[in-house]
Coordinates of C-alpha atoms in Angstrom, one line a residue:
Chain H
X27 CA -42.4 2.7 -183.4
X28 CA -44.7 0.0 -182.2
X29 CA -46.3 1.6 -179.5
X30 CA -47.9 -1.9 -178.2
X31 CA -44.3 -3.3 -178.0
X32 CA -44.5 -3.5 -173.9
X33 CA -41.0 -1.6 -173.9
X34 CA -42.5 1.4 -175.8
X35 CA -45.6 1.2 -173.6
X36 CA -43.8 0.5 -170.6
X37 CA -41.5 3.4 -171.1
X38 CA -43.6 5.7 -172.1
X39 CA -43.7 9.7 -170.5
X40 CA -46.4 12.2 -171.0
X41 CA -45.0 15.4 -171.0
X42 CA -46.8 17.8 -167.7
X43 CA -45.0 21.5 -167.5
X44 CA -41.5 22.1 -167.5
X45 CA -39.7 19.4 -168.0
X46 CA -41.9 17.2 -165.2
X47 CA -43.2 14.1 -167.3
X48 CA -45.7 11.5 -165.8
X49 CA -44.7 7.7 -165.9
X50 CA -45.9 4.4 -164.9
X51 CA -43.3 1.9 -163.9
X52 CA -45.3 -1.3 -164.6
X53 CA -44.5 -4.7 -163.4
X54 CA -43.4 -6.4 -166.5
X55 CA -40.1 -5.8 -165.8
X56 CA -39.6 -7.0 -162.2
X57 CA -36.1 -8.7 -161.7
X58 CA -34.3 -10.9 -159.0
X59 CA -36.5 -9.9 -155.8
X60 CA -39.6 -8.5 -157.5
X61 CA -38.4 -5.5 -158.2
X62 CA -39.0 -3.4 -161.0
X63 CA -35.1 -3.9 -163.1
X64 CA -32.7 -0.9 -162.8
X65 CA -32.1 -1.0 -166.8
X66 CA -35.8 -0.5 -166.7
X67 CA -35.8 2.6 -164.5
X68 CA -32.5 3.9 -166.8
X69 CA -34.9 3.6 -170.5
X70 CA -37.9 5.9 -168.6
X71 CA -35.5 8.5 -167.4
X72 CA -34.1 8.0 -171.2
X73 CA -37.4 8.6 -172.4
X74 CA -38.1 11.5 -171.1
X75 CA -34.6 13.2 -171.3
X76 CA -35.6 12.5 -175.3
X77 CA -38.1 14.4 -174.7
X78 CA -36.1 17.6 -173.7
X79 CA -32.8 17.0 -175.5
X80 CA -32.5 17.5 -179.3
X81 CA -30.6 14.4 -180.5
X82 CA -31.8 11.4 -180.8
X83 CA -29.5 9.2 -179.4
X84 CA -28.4 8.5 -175.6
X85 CA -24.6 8.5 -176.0
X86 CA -23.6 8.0 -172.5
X87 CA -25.8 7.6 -169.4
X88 CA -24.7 7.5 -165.7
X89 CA -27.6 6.2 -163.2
X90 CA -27.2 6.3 -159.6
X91 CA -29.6 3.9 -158.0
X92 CA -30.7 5.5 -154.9
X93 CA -33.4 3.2 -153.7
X94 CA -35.5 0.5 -154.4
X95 CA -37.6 0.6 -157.3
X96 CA -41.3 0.8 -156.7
X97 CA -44.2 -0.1 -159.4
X98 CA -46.9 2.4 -159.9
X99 CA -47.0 5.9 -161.1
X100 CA -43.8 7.8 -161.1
X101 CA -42.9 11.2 -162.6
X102 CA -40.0 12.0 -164.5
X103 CA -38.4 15.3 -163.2
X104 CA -35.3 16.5 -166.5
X105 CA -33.5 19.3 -166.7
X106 CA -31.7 20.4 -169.6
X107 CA -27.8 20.9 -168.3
X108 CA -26.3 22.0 -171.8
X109 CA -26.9 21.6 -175.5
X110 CA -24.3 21.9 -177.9
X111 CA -23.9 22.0 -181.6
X112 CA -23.1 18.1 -181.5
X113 CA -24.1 17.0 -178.3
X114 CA -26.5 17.4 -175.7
X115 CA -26.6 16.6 -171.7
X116 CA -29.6 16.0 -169.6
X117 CA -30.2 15.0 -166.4
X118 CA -33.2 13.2 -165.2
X119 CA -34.8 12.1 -161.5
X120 CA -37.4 9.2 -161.5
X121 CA -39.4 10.3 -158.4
X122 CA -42.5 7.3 -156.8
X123 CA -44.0 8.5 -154.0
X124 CA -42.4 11.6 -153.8
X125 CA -38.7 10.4 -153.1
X126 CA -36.3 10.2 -155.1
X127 CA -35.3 6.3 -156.7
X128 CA -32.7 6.9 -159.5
X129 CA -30.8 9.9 -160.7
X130 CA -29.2 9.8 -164.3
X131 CA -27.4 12.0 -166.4
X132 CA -26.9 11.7 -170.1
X133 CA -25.2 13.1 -173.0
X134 CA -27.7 12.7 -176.4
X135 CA -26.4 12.5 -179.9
X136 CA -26.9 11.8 -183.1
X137 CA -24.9 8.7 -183.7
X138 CA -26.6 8.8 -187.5
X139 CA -24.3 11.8 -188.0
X140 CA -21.2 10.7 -186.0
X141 CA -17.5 10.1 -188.2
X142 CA -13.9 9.8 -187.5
X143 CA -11.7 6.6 -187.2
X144 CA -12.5 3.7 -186.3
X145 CA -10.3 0.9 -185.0
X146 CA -11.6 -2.0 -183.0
X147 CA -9.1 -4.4 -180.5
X148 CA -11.9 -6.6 -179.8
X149 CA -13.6 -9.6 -181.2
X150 CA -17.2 -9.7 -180.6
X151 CA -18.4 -13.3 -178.8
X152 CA -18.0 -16.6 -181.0
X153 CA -21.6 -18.3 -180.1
X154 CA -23.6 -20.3 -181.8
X155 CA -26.1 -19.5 -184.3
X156 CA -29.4 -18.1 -181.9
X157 CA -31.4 -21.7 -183.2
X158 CA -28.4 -23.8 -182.2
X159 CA -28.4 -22.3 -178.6
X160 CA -30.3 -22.8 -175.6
X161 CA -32.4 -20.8 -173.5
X162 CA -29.1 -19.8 -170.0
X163 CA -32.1 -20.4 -167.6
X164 CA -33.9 -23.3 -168.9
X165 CA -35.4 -25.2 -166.4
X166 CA -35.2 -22.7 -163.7
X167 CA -38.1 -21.1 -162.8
X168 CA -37.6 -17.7 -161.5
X169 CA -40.5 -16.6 -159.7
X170 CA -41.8 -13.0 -159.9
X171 CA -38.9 -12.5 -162.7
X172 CA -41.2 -11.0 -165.1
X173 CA -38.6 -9.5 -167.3
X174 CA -37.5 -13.2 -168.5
X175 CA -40.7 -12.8 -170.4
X176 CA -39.8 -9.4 -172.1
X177 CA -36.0 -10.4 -172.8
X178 CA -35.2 -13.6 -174.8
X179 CA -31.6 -15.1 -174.0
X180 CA -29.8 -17.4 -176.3
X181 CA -26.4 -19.4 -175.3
X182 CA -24.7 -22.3 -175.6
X183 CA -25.5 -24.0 -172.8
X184 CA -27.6 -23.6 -169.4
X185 CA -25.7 -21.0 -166.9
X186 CA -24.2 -23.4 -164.2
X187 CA -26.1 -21.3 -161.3
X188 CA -29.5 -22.2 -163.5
X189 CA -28.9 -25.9 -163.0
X190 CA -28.1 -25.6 -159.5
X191 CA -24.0 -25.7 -160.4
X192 CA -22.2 -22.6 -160.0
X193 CA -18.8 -22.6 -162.2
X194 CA -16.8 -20.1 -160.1
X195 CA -16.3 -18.2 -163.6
X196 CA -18.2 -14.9 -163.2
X197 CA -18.3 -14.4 -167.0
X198 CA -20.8 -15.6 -170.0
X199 CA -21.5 -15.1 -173.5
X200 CA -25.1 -15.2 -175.1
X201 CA -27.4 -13.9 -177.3
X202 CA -30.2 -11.4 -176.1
X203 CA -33.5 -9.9 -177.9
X204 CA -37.0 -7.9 -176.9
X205 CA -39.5 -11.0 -177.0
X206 CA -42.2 -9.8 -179.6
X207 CA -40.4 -8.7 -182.4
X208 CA -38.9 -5.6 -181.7
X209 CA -35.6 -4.4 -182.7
X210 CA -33.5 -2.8 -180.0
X211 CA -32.4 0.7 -181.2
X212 CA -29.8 2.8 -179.5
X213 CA -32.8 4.2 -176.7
X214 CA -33.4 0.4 -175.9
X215 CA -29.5 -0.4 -175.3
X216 CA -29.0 0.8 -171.8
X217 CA -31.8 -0.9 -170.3
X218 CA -31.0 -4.5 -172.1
X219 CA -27.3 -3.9 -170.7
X220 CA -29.1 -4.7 -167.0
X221 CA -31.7 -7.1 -168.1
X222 CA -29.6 -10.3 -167.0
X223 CA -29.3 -11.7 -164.0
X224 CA -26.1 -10.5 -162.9
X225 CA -23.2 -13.1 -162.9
X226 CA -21.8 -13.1 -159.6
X227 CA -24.5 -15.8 -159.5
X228 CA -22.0 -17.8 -160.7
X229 CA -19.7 -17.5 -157.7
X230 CA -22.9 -19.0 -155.8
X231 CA -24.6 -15.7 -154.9
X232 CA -28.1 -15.0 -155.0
X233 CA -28.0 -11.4 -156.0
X234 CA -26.3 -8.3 -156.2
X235 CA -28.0 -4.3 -156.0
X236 CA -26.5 -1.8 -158.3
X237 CA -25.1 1.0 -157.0
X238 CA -24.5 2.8 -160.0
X239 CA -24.7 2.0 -163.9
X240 CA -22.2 4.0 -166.8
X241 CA -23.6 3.1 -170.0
X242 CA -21.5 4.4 -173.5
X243 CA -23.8 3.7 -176.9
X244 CA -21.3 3.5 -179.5
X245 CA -23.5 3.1 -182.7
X246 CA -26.8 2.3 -183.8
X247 CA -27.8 -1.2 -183.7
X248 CA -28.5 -3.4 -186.8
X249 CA -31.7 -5.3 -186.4
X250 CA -32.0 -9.0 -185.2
X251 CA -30.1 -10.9 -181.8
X252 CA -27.3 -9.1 -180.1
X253 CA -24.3 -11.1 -178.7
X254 CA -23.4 -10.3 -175.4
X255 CA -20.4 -10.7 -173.2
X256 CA -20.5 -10.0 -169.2
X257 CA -18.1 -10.3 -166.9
X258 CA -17.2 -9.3 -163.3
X259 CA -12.8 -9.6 -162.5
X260 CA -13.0 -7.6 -158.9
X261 CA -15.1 -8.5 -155.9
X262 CA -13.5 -6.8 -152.9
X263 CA -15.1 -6.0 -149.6
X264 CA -18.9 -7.1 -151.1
X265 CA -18.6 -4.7 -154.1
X266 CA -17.9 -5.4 -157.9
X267 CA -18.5 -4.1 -161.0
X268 CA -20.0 -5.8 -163.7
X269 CA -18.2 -5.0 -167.4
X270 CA -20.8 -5.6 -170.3
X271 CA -20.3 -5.8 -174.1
X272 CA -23.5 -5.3 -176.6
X273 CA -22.6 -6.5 -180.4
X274 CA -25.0 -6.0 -183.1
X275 CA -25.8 -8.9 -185.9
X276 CA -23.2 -6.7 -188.2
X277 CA -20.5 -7.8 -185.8
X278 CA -20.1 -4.4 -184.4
X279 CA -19.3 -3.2 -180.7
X280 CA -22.7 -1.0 -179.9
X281 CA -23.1 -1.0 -176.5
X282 CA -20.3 -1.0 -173.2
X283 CA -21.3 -0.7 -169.7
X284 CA -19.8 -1.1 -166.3
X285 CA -21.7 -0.8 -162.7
X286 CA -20.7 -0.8 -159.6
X287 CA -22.9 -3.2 -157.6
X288 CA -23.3 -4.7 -153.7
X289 CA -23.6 -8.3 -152.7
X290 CA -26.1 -9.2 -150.5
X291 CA -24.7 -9.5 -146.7
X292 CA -24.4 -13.2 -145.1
X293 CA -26.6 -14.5 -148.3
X294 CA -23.6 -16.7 -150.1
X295 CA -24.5 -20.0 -150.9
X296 CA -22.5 -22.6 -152.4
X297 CA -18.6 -22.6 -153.5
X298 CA -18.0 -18.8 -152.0
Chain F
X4 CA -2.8 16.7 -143.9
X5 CA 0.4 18.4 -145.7
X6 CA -2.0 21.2 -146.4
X7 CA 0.7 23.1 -148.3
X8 CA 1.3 20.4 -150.9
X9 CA -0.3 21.2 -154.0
X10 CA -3.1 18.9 -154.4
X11 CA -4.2 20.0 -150.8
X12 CA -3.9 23.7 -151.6
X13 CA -5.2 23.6 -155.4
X14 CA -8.3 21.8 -154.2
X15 CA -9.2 23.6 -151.4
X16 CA -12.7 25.1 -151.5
X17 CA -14.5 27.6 -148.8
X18 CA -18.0 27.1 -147.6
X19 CA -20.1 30.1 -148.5
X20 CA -23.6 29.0 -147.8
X21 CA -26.3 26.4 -148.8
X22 CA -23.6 23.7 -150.8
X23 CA -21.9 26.4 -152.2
X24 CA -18.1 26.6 -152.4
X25 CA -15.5 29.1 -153.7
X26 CA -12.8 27.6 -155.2
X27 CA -10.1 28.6 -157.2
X28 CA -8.4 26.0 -160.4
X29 CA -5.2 26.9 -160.3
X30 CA -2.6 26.2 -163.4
X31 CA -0.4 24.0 -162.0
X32 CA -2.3 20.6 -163.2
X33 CA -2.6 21.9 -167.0
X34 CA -3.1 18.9 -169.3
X35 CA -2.4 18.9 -173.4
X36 CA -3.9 22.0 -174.5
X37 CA -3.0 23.7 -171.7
X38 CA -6.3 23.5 -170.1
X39 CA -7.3 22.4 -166.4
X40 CA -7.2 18.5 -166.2
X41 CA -10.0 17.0 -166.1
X42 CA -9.6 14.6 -163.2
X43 CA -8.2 18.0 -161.4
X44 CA -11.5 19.2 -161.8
X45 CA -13.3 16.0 -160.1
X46 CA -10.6 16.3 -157.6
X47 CA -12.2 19.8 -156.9
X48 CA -15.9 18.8 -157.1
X49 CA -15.0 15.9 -154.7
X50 CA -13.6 18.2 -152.2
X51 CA -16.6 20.2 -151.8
X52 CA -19.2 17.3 -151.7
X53 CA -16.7 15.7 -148.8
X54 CA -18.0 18.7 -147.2
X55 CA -21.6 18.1 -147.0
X56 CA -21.5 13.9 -147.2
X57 CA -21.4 12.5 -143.6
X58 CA -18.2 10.1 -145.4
X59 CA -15.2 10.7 -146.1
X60 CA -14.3 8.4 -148.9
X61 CA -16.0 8.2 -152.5
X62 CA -16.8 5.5 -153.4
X63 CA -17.9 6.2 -157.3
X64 CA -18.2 9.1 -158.9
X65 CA -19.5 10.3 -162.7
X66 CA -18.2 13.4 -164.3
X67 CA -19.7 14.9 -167.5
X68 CA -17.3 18.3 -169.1
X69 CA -19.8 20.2 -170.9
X70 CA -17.2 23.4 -171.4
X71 CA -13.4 23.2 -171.4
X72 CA -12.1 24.3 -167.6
X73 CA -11.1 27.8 -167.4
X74 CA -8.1 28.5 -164.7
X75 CA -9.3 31.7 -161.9
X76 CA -11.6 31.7 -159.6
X77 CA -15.0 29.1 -159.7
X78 CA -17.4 28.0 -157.7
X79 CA -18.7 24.6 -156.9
X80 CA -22.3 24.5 -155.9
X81 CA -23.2 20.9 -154.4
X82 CA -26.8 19.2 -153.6
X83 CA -27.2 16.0 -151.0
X84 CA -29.1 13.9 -153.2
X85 CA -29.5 11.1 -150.3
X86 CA -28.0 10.1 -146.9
X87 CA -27.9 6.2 -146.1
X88 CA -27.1 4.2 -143.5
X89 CA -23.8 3.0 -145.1
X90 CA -23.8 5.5 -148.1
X91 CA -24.7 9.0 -149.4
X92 CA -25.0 10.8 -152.6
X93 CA -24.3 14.0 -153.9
X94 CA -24.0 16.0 -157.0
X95 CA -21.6 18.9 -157.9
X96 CA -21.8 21.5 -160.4
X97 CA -18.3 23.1 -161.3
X98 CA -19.2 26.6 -162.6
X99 CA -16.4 28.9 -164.0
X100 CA -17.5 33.1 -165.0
X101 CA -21.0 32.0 -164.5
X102 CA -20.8 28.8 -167.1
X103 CA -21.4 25.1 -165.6
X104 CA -18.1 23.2 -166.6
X105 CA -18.3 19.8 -164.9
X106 CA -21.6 18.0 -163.1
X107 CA -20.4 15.3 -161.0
X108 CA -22.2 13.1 -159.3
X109 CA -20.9 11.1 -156.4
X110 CA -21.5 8.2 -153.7
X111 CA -19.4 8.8 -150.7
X112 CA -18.8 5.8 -148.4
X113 CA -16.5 5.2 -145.2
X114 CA -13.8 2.5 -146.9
X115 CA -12.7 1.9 -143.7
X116 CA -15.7 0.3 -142.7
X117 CA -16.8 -1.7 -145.6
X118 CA -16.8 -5.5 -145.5
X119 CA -17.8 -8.8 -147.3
X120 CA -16.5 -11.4 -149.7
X121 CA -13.5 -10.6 -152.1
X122 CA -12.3 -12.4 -155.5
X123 CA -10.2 -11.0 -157.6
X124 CA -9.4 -12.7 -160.7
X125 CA -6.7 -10.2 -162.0
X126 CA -3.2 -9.1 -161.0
X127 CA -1.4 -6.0 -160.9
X128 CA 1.0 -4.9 -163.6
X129 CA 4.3 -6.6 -163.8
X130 CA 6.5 -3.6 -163.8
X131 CA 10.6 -3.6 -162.6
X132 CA 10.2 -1.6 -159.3
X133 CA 10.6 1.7 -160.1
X134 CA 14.0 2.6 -159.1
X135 CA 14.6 0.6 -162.2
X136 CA 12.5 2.0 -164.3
X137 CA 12.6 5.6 -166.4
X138 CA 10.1 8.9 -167.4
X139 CA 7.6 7.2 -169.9
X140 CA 7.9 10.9 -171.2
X141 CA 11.6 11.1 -171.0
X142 CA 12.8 13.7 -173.5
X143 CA 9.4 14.5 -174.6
X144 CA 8.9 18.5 -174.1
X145 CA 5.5 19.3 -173.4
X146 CA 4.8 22.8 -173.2
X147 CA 2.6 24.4 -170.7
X148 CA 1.6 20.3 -169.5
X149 CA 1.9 21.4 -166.0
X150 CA 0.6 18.4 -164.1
X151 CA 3.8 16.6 -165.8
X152 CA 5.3 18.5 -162.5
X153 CA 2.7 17.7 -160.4
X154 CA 2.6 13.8 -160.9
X155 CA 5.5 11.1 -161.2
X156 CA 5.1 8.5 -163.5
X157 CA 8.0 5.9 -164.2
X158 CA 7.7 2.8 -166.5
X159 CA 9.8 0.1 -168.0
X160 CA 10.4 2.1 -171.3
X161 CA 9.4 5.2 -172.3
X162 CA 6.4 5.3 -174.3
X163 CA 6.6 5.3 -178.2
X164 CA 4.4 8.4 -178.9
X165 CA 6.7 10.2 -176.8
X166 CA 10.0 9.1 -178.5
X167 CA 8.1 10.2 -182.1
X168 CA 7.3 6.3 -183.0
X169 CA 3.6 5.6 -181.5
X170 CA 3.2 1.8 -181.2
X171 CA -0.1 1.1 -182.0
X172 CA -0.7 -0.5 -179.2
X173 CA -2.9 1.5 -177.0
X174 CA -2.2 0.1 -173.7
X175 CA 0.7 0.8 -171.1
X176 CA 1.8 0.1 -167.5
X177 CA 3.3 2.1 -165.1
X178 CA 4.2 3.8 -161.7
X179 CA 2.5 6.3 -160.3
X180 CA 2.6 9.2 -157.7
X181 CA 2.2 12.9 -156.8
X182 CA 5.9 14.4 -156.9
X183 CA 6.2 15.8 -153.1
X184 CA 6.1 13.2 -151.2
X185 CA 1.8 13.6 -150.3
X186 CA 0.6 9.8 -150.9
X187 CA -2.5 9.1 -152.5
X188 CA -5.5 8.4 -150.7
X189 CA -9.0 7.6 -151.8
X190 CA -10.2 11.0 -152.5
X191 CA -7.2 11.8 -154.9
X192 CA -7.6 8.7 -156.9
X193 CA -10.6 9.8 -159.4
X194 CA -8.2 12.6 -160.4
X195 CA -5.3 10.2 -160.6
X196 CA -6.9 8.0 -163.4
X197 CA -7.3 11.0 -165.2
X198 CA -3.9 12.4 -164.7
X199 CA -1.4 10.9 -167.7
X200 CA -1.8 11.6 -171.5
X201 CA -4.7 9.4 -173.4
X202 CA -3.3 6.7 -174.5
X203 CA -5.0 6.8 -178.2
X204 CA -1.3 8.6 -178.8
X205 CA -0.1 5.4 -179.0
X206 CA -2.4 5.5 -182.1
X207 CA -0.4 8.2 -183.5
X208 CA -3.1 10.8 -181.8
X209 CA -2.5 14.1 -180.3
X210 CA -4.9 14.5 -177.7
X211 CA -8.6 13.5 -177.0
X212 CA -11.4 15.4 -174.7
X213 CA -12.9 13.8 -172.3
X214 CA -17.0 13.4 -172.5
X215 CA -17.7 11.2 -169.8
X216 CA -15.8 9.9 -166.7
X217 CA -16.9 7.4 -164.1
X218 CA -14.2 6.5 -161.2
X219 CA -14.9 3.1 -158.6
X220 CA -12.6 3.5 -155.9
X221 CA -12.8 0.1 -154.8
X222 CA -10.3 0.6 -151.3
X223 CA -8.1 3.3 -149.4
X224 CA -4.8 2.8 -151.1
X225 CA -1.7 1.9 -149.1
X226 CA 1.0 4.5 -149.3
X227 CA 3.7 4.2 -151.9
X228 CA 3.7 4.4 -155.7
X229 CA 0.4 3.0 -157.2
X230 CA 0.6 0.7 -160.5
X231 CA -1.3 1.7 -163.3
X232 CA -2.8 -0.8 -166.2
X233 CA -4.7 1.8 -169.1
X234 CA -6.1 0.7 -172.3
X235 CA -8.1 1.4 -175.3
X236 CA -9.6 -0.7 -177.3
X237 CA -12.9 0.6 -179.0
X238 CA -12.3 3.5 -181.2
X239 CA -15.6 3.7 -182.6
X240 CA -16.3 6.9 -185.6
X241 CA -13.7 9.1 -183.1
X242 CA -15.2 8.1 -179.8
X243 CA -13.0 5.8 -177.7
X244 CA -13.3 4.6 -174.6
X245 CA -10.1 4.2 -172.0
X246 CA -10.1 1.7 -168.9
X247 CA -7.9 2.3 -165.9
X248 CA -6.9 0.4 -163.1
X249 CA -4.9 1.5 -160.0
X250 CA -3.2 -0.8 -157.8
X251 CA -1.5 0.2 -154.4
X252 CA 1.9 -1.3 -153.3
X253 CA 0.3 -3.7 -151.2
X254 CA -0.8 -5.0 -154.6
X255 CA -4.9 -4.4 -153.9
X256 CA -7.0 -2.9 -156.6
X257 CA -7.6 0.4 -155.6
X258 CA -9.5 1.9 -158.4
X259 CA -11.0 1.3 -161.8
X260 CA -12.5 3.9 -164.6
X261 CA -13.9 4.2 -167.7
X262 CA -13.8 7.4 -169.7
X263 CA -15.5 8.4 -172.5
X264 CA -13.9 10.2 -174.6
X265 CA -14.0 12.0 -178.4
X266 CA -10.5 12.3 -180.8
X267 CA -9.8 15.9 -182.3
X268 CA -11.3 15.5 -185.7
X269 CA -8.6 15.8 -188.7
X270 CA -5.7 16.1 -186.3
X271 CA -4.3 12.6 -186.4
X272 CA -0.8 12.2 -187.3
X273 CA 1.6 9.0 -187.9
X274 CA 0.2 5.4 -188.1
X275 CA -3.7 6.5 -188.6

């Protein structure tokens, strides 16, 4: 581990009494409205559940968002649920200022031990070679978005919402990283699953607040870039979910989310 | 309320005191293995937090089956997380002879209420209406697969596993409702999703346990038969995942899951 990696610092837990760990939700991860990211929030309740749990691996985590993030010292409240001979669940509360901002629970593995059949009816995104792409934002500046700085996106061309153009097409493929050299490893997966900027902006909004975030790790990841695929099908009544797919350099499926999220109210702009 | 149709009766749970509830899983929604569904279980956790939420619909809800239900008397013991202005969370522990079977956690919203901007770019199942169309399971005896009687499905042509020739294609389309006459409304559809065989049987499979399943209800369905859309299309070293949509008969998405789930291991038959 490279403990100076910001995500390893940032995530960090120091273990109190019974199952109470200290955290500090820094503000190096501070997405669209300078708030600290909801992926973010997920790997520190992750953290500290592997702290409890005794597998290594989140399998599947389910975070309800609760309220707005807040940066400063937090605690970490787990409790071990059940542990199997396989398998492992958890549940975890990230607590600032005394009230309560997500609640998660996960099932740990080890997905270094997991077998059976495999069949895959999916292709993982055809993109570019990471130098051949560019940077989905470039030439926006996102102010306060400090997490563009600890994520590095590769595509193959600027998101229309970036230049000012929405497409309408609430979908996109691209390549995503940890700046700074570090490899994402199945911990780091349900965080980087929320580190976007979500794509409704392509339908001309300026945001969207998860509700809730189902994340299922389905293997280890090989080292280097991970291509991504997101897309959102349903908006009805301000809600939609958001589908995500996380392949590995080895052309494997290793991450798949979905969330429920809420549009802002009366804050569409362009071709809504 | 037809409070003597089954769903209504089967899900019934009695206050005690402090968010606890008696309740009682009955056998009449027994799945393969003749065990208590899993979504019937939801169904029951939902039916107790509806009694301590100030909403009556949920909105989305995450289930995690630590132990394989048990049929007799349980007990569901429920904690208000938070209460919102527009929203409220809640969790549920479904606890058979002392043993914690199901945690749930749940948003509850009023779905009569909710408003804002809706896209959908995706369409219901093309299905003959279902006068026209037969039993998927038509001539399939399942032992002891109660909720067969509990839930109507019919579909263009029955499916392959069921006729002894699994397709390979795990994905399938097709009406649904409770037998009875009762129509579905939001708080039976997280149980609905769950409510047909896994379609990984189209795989040549016979069975699969659920690990992980998170429900959107995304609008109050109208009353009729609901089209169904359910897929598969990671199986990843036995762990698959299985999407569902529900559509009502005015042709609105009314819910979408995801389920984690893990295949028997050595117990695959046919085209493996």
């Amino acid at each position: 581990v490279l403990s100076s990696h910001p995500f390893d610092a940032d995530t960090a837990v120091e273990p109190l009494t019974d199952g109470l760990f200290a955290a500090t939700v820094t503000d190096r991860w501070n997405a669209l409205g300078e708030r600290p990211n909801g992926g973010y929030l997920v790997s520190l309740c992750l953290r500290a559940l592997a702290g409890v749990l005794p597998f290594p691996d989140p399998l599947v985590v389910s975070a309800y968002y609760l309220r707005p993030g807040v940066v400063g010292r937090a605690e970490v409240r787990t409790e071990v649920v059940r542990i199997g001979r396989t398998m492992a669940t958890g549940e975890a509360r990230l607590v600032s200022g005394g009230k309560e901002i997500v609640r998660a629970v996960a099932s740990f593995a080890d997905l270094g031990q997991v077998s059976g059949r495999t069949l895959v009816l999916n292709e993982p995104p055809d993109l570019p070679p990471p130098h051949e792409c560019v940077d989905p934002y470039e030439g926006r500046h996102l102010p306060g978005v400090t997490i563009a700085d600890r994520v590095e996106l590769r595509t193959a061309k600027p998101a229309g919402w970036a230049q000012g153009l929405p497409t309408g097409q609430p979908t996109a493929e691209f390549w995503m990283r940890f700046a700074g050299g570090r490899d994402a490893d199945a911990l780091a997966l349900p965080g980087l699953v929320d580190a976007v900027a979500p794509v409704v902006l392509e339908l001309g909004e300026i945001g969207s607040s998860t509700v809730e975030l189902t994340v299922h790790v389905r293997a280890r990841p090989a080292a280097g870039w991970l291509a991504c695929r997101v897309s959102t099908r349903h908006v009805i009544d301000g809600f939609h979910e958001e589908d995500f797919e996380v392949w590995d350099s080895a052309g494997r499926l290793v991450a798949q989310s979905r969330q429920l999220a809420l549009l802002p109210r009366g804050n569409t702009r362009g071709n809504s």
